[in-house]
Amino acid sequence: ETAKTMSAFAKVIPPMFFLMFLIVVVTFRSFSQAAIVYLLVPFSLIGVAWGHFIQGYILSMLSFFGAIALVGIVVNDSLVFISSFNQRIKQGFEFEKALFDAGKSRFRPVMLTSLTTIAGLGPLIFEGSFQAQFLSPMAISVAYGLLFGTVLTLLMLPSMLVVNNKFLVFIRSLFSKKQFSSEEVEPALRED
């Protein structure tokens, strides 16, 4: 029965992620920003593995369900951060100022939602009853993955946006023989 369920998920998950990726590409009008969002997903799964190791649980089907929920949360946090950044670029902010202000404005909401979610899952993770132990792997996946994913969203995402911007400036300047500024290559300015 578990093998059938895993097989069904294996058929559904890749098209679902591809569809989500296309929606992000169309929304931001940027393949690179969508790719950055989805590059964070595998890194957040490191938190899932560490959480199971620390708590002494093996990865199970419920751990997998928790990881799927975690992916949604990490992608959502990343999308909100990038939307905030793009909005500032549209308003005429310089690249570094837009990135700093987006990080500053999203820090408290991302931290508070992550900490309250982790704290809310804490009793389920540490409960010793049989019923709680059944759901603990899912809670461990979400809590530890979110702990790791939050750090990635607040530190790694801005770093990846900087690297992406430098790459776009280099490529566009290389092919057009004109020097572009950091702001000119950002997709937010091409949305109108």
mmCIF file of C-alpha atoms in Angstrom:
data_model
loop_
_atom_site.group_PDB
_atom_site.id
_atom_site.type_symbol
_atom_site.label_atom_id
_atom_site.label_comp_id
_atom_site.label_asym_id
_atom_site.label_seq_id
_atom_site.Cartn_x
_atom_site.Cartn_y
_atom_site.Cartn_z
ATOM 1 C CA GLU A 1 0.000 0.000 0.000
ATOM 2 C CA THR A 2 2.812 2.424 0.880
ATOM 3 C CA ALA A 3 4.609 1.583 -2.366
ATOM 4 C CA LYS A 4 1.451 2.406 -4.344
ATOM 5 C CA THR A 5 1.088 5.722 -2.544
ATOM 6 C CA MET A 6 4.744 6.625 -3.157
ATOM 7 C CA SER A 7 4.370 5.685 -6.818
ATOM 8 C CA ALA A 8 1.305 7.907 -7.135
ATOM 9 C CA PHE A 9 3.168 10.818 -5.533
ATOM 10 C CA ALA A 10 6.177 10.264 -7.794
ATOM 11 C CA LYS A 11 3.893 10.723 -10.804
ATOM 12 C CA VAL A 12 2.117 13.813 -9.465
ATOM 13 C CA ILE A 13 4.903 15.813 -7.789
ATOM 14 C CA PRO A 14 7.139 16.693 -10.815
ATOM 15 C CA PRO A 15 4.292 18.109 -12.952
ATOM 16 C CA MET A 16 2.990 19.995 -9.922
ATOM 17 C CA PHE A 17 6.392 21.613 -9.287
ATOM 18 C CA PHE A 18 6.771 22.421 -12.985
ATOM 19 C CA LEU A 19 3.360 24.104 -13.030
ATOM 20 C CA MET A 20 4.213 26.089 -9.889
ATOM 21 C CA PHE A 21 7.521 27.117 -11.474
ATOM 22 C CA LEU A 22 5.742 28.338 -14.630
ATOM 23 C CA ILE A 23 3.316 30.379 -12.546
ATOM 24 C CA VAL A 24 6.221 32.072 -10.750
ATOM 25 C CA VAL A 25 8.015 32.741 -14.062
ATOM 26 C CA VAL A 26 4.892 34.336 -15.552
ATOM 27 C CA THR A 27 4.203 36.343 -12.401
ATOM 28 C CA PHE A 28 7.713 37.787 -12.079
ATOM 29 C CA ARG A 29 8.452 37.729 -15.834
ATOM 30 C CA SER A 30 11.827 36.373 -14.880
ATOM 31 C CA PHE A 31 13.179 32.876 -15.285
ATOM 32 C CA SER A 32 16.172 33.683 -13.089
ATOM 33 C CA GLN A 33 14.147 34.920 -10.099
ATOM 34 C CA ALA A 34 11.898 31.857 -10.291
ATOM 35 C CA ALA A 35 14.973 29.621 -10.460
ATOM 36 C CA ILE A 36 16.421 31.318 -7.379
ATOM 37 C CA VAL A 37 13.209 30.638 -5.443
ATOM 38 C CA TYR A 38 13.280 26.964 -6.366
ATOM 39 C CA LEU A 39 17.010 26.603 -5.698
ATOM 40 C CA LEU A 40 16.254 27.248 -2.031
ATOM 41 C CA VAL A 41 13.977 24.192 -1.820
ATOM 42 C CA PRO A 42 16.681 21.476 -1.755
ATOM 43 C CA PHE A 43 18.645 23.445 0.830
ATOM 44 C CA SER A 44 15.626 23.665 3.138
ATOM 45 C CA LEU A 45 15.275 19.871 2.933
ATOM 46 C CA ILE A 46 18.634 19.647 4.717
ATOM 47 C CA GLY A 47 16.760 20.861 7.799
ATOM 48 C CA VAL A 48 14.307 17.965 7.411
ATOM 49 C CA ALA A 49 17.148 15.422 7.415
ATOM 50 C CA TRP A 50 18.892 17.062 10.363
ATOM 51 C CA GLY A 51 15.647 17.276 12.319
ATOM 52 C CA HIS A 52 14.966 13.569 11.920
ATOM 53 C CA PHE A 53 18.557 12.770 12.884
ATOM 54 C CA ILE A 54 18.450 14.996 15.989
ATOM 55 C CA GLN A 55 15.060 13.657 17.126
ATOM 56 C CA GLY A 56 15.974 10.039 16.371
ATOM 57 C CA TYR A 57 13.228 9.367 13.830
ATOM 58 C CA ILE A 58 13.523 7.693 10.452
ATOM 59 C CA LEU A 59 12.124 9.370 7.355
ATOM 60 C CA SER A 60 8.608 8.092 6.682
ATOM 61 C CA MET A 61 5.622 8.853 4.492
ATOM 62 C CA LEU A 62 4.428 11.453 6.998
ATOM 63 C CA SER A 63 7.891 13.045 6.891
ATOM 64 C CA PHE A 64 7.376 13.348 3.145
ATOM 65 C CA PHE A 65 4.002 15.063 3.661
ATOM 66 C CA GLY A 66 5.637 17.498 6.058
ATOM 67 C CA ALA A 67 8.378 18.200 3.506
ATOM 68 C CA ILE A 68 5.741 19.047 0.890
ATOM 69 C CA ALA A 69 4.144 21.523 3.308
ATOM 70 C CA LEU A 70 7.595 22.927 4.044
ATOM 71 C CA VAL A 71 8.276 23.525 0.348
ATOM 72 C CA GLY A 72 5.108 25.604 0.133
ATOM 73 C CA ILE A 73 6.096 27.711 3.130
ATOM 74 C CA VAL A 74 9.676 28.318 1.911
ATOM 75 C CA VAL A 75 8.504 29.195 -1.605
ATOM 76 C CA ASN A 76 5.874 31.544 -0.193
ATOM 77 C CA ASP A 77 8.410 33.357 2.035
ATOM 78 C CA SER A 78 10.771 33.696 -0.928
ATOM 79 C CA LEU A 79 8.045 35.004 -3.231
ATOM 80 C CA VAL A 80 7.008 37.630 -0.702
ATOM 81 C CA PHE A 81 10.633 38.743 -0.313
ATOM 82 C CA ILE A 82 11.201 38.997 -4.076
ATOM 83 C CA SER A 83 7.877 40.799 -4.599
ATOM 84 C CA SER A 84 8.894 43.352 -1.995
ATOM 85 C CA PHE A 85 12.283 43.750 -3.685
ATOM 86 C CA ASN A 86 10.723 44.136 -7.160
ATOM 87 C CA GLN A 87 8.258 46.716 -5.858
ATOM 88 C CA ARG A 88 11.116 48.849 -4.567
ATOM 89 C CA ILE A 89 12.974 48.574 -7.878
ATOM 90 C CA LYS A 90 9.801 49.781 -9.641
ATOM 91 C CA GLN A 91 9.642 52.728 -7.249
ATOM 92 C CA GLY A 92 13.098 53.809 -8.413
ATOM 93 C CA PHE A 93 15.273 52.544 -5.555
ATOM 94 C CA GLU A 94 18.879 51.661 -6.300
ATOM 95 C CA PHE A 95 19.542 47.910 -6.381
ATOM 96 C CA GLU A 96 21.382 47.677 -3.048
ATOM 97 C CA LYS A 97 18.892 49.957 -1.274
ATOM 98 C CA ALA A 98 15.933 47.971 -2.670
ATOM 99 C CA LEU A 99 17.489 44.709 -1.506
ATOM 100 C CA PHE A 100 18.323 46.069 1.940
ATOM 101 C CA ASP A 101 14.874 47.595 2.429
ATOM 102 C CA ALA A 102 13.140 44.418 1.248
ATOM 103 C CA GLY A 103 15.194 42.376 3.721
ATOM 104 C CA LYS A 104 14.534 44.859 6.498
ATOM 105 C CA SER A 105 10.781 44.998 5.859
ATOM 106 C CA ARG A 106 10.395 41.212 5.531
ATOM 107 C CA PHE A 107 12.667 40.236 8.440
ATOM 108 C CA ARG A 108 10.156 40.621 11.247
ATOM 109 C CA PRO A 109 7.137 39.041 9.461
ATOM 110 C CA VAL A 110 9.180 36.051 8.235
ATOM 111 C CA MET A 111 10.811 35.526 11.632
ATOM 112 C CA LEU A 112 7.560 35.853 13.567
ATOM 113 C CA THR A 113 5.581 33.475 11.353
ATOM 114 C CA SER A 114 8.428 30.962 11.372
ATOM 115 C CA LEU A 115 8.969 31.106 15.131
ATOM 116 C CA THR A 116 5.261 30.839 15.932
ATOM 117 C CA THR A 117 4.906 27.865 13.578
ATOM 118 C CA ILE A 118 7.933 26.131 15.101
ATOM 119 C CA ALA A 119 6.704 26.869 18.634
ATOM 120 C CA GLY A 120 3.246 25.581 17.748
ATOM 121 C CA LEU A 121 4.701 22.308 16.464
ATOM 122 C CA GLY A 122 6.984 21.911 19.499
ATOM 123 C CA PRO A 123 4.465 20.111 21.727
ATOM 124 C CA LEU A 124 3.703 17.619 18.976
ATOM 125 C CA ILE A 125 7.403 16.950 18.376
ATOM 126 C CA PHE A 126 8.218 16.376 22.053
ATOM 127 C CA GLU A 127 5.001 14.588 23.085
ATOM 128 C CA GLY A 128 5.659 10.970 24.052
ATOM 129 C CA SER A 129 2.196 9.481 23.501
ATOM 130 C CA PHE A 130 1.579 6.935 20.741
ATOM 131 C CA GLN A 131 -0.834 9.223 18.879
ATOM 132 C CA ALA A 132 1.642 12.107 18.868
ATOM 133 C CA GLN A 133 4.527 9.873 17.767
ATOM 134 C CA PHE A 134 2.506 8.968 14.691
ATOM 135 C CA LEU A 135 2.399 12.638 13.586
ATOM 136 C CA SER A 136 5.805 13.662 14.944
ATOM 137 C CA PRO A 137 7.734 12.980 11.693
ATOM 138 C CA MET A 138 5.506 15.445 9.831
ATOM 139 C CA ALA A 139 5.935 18.079 12.542
ATOM 140 C CA ILE A 140 9.709 17.499 12.589
ATOM 141 C CA SER A 141 9.889 17.988 8.814
ATOM 142 C CA VAL A 142 8.022 21.275 8.962
ATOM 143 C CA ALA A 143 9.650 22.688 12.123
ATOM 144 C CA TYR A 144 13.296 21.863 11.452
ATOM 145 C CA GLY A 145 12.974 22.524 7.737
ATOM 146 C CA LEU A 146 11.358 25.881 8.452
ATOM 147 C CA LEU A 147 14.102 26.773 10.919
ATOM 148 C CA PHE A 148 16.686 26.094 8.222
ATOM 149 C CA GLY A 149 14.538 27.583 5.433
ATOM 150 C CA THR A 150 14.009 30.862 7.291
ATOM 151 C CA VAL A 151 17.744 31.430 7.556
ATOM 152 C CA LEU A 152 18.056 30.675 3.848
ATOM 153 C CA THR A 153 15.281 33.089 2.938
ATOM 154 C CA LEU A 154 16.787 35.914 4.939
ATOM 155 C CA LEU A 155 20.479 35.339 4.119
ATOM 156 C CA MET A 156 20.932 33.169 1.053
ATOM 157 C CA LEU A 157 18.097 34.618 -1.051
ATOM 158 C CA PRO A 158 19.499 38.190 -1.038
ATOM 159 C CA SER A 159 22.971 36.809 -1.795
ATOM 160 C CA MET A 160 21.600 34.845 -4.742
ATOM 161 C CA LEU A 161 19.791 37.956 -6.004
ATOM 162 C CA VAL A 162 23.079 39.887 -5.924
ATOM 163 C CA VAL A 163 24.910 37.148 -7.849
ATOM 164 C CA ASN A 164 22.042 36.954 -10.337
ATOM 165 C CA ASN A 165 22.124 40.719 -10.851
ATOM 166 C CA LYS A 166 25.877 40.755 -11.466
ATOM 167 C CA PHE A 167 25.457 37.928 -13.973
ATOM 168 C CA LEU A 168 22.632 39.743 -15.802
ATOM 169 C CA VAL A 169 24.662 42.964 -15.959
ATOM 170 C CA PHE A 170 27.625 41.046 -17.377
ATOM 171 C CA ILE A 171 25.571 39.161 -19.995
ATOM 172 C CA ARG A 172 23.556 42.159 -21.184
ATOM 173 C CA SER A 173 26.655 44.374 -21.320
ATOM 174 C CA LEU A 174 28.563 41.665 -23.198
ATOM 175 C CA PHE A 175 25.970 41.251 -25.931
ATOM 176 C CA SER A 176 24.935 44.880 -26.385
ATOM 177 C CA LYS A 177 28.340 46.586 -26.049
ATOM 178 C CA LYS A 178 26.678 49.043 -23.657
ATOM 179 C CA GLN A 179 27.197 49.220 -19.918
ATOM 180 C CA PHE A 180 24.005 48.543 -17.942
ATOM 181 C CA SER A 181 23.335 49.528 -14.350
ATOM 182 C CA SER A 182 22.219 47.027 -11.738
ATOM 183 C CA GLU A 183 18.703 48.459 -11.804
ATOM 184 C CA GLU A 184 18.293 48.350 -15.617
ATOM 185 C CA VAL A 185 18.639 44.558 -15.821
ATOM 186 C CA GLU A 186 16.057 43.793 -13.153
ATOM 187 C CA PRO A 187 12.839 42.260 -14.522
ATOM 188 C CA ALA A 188 10.659 44.503 -12.352
ATOM 189 C CA LEU A 189 11.376 47.410 -14.690
ATOM 190 C CA ARG A 190 10.259 45.356 -17.713
ATOM 191 C CA GLU A 191 6.866 44.428 -16.218
ATOM 192 C CA ASP A 192 5.017 47.492 -17.479
#
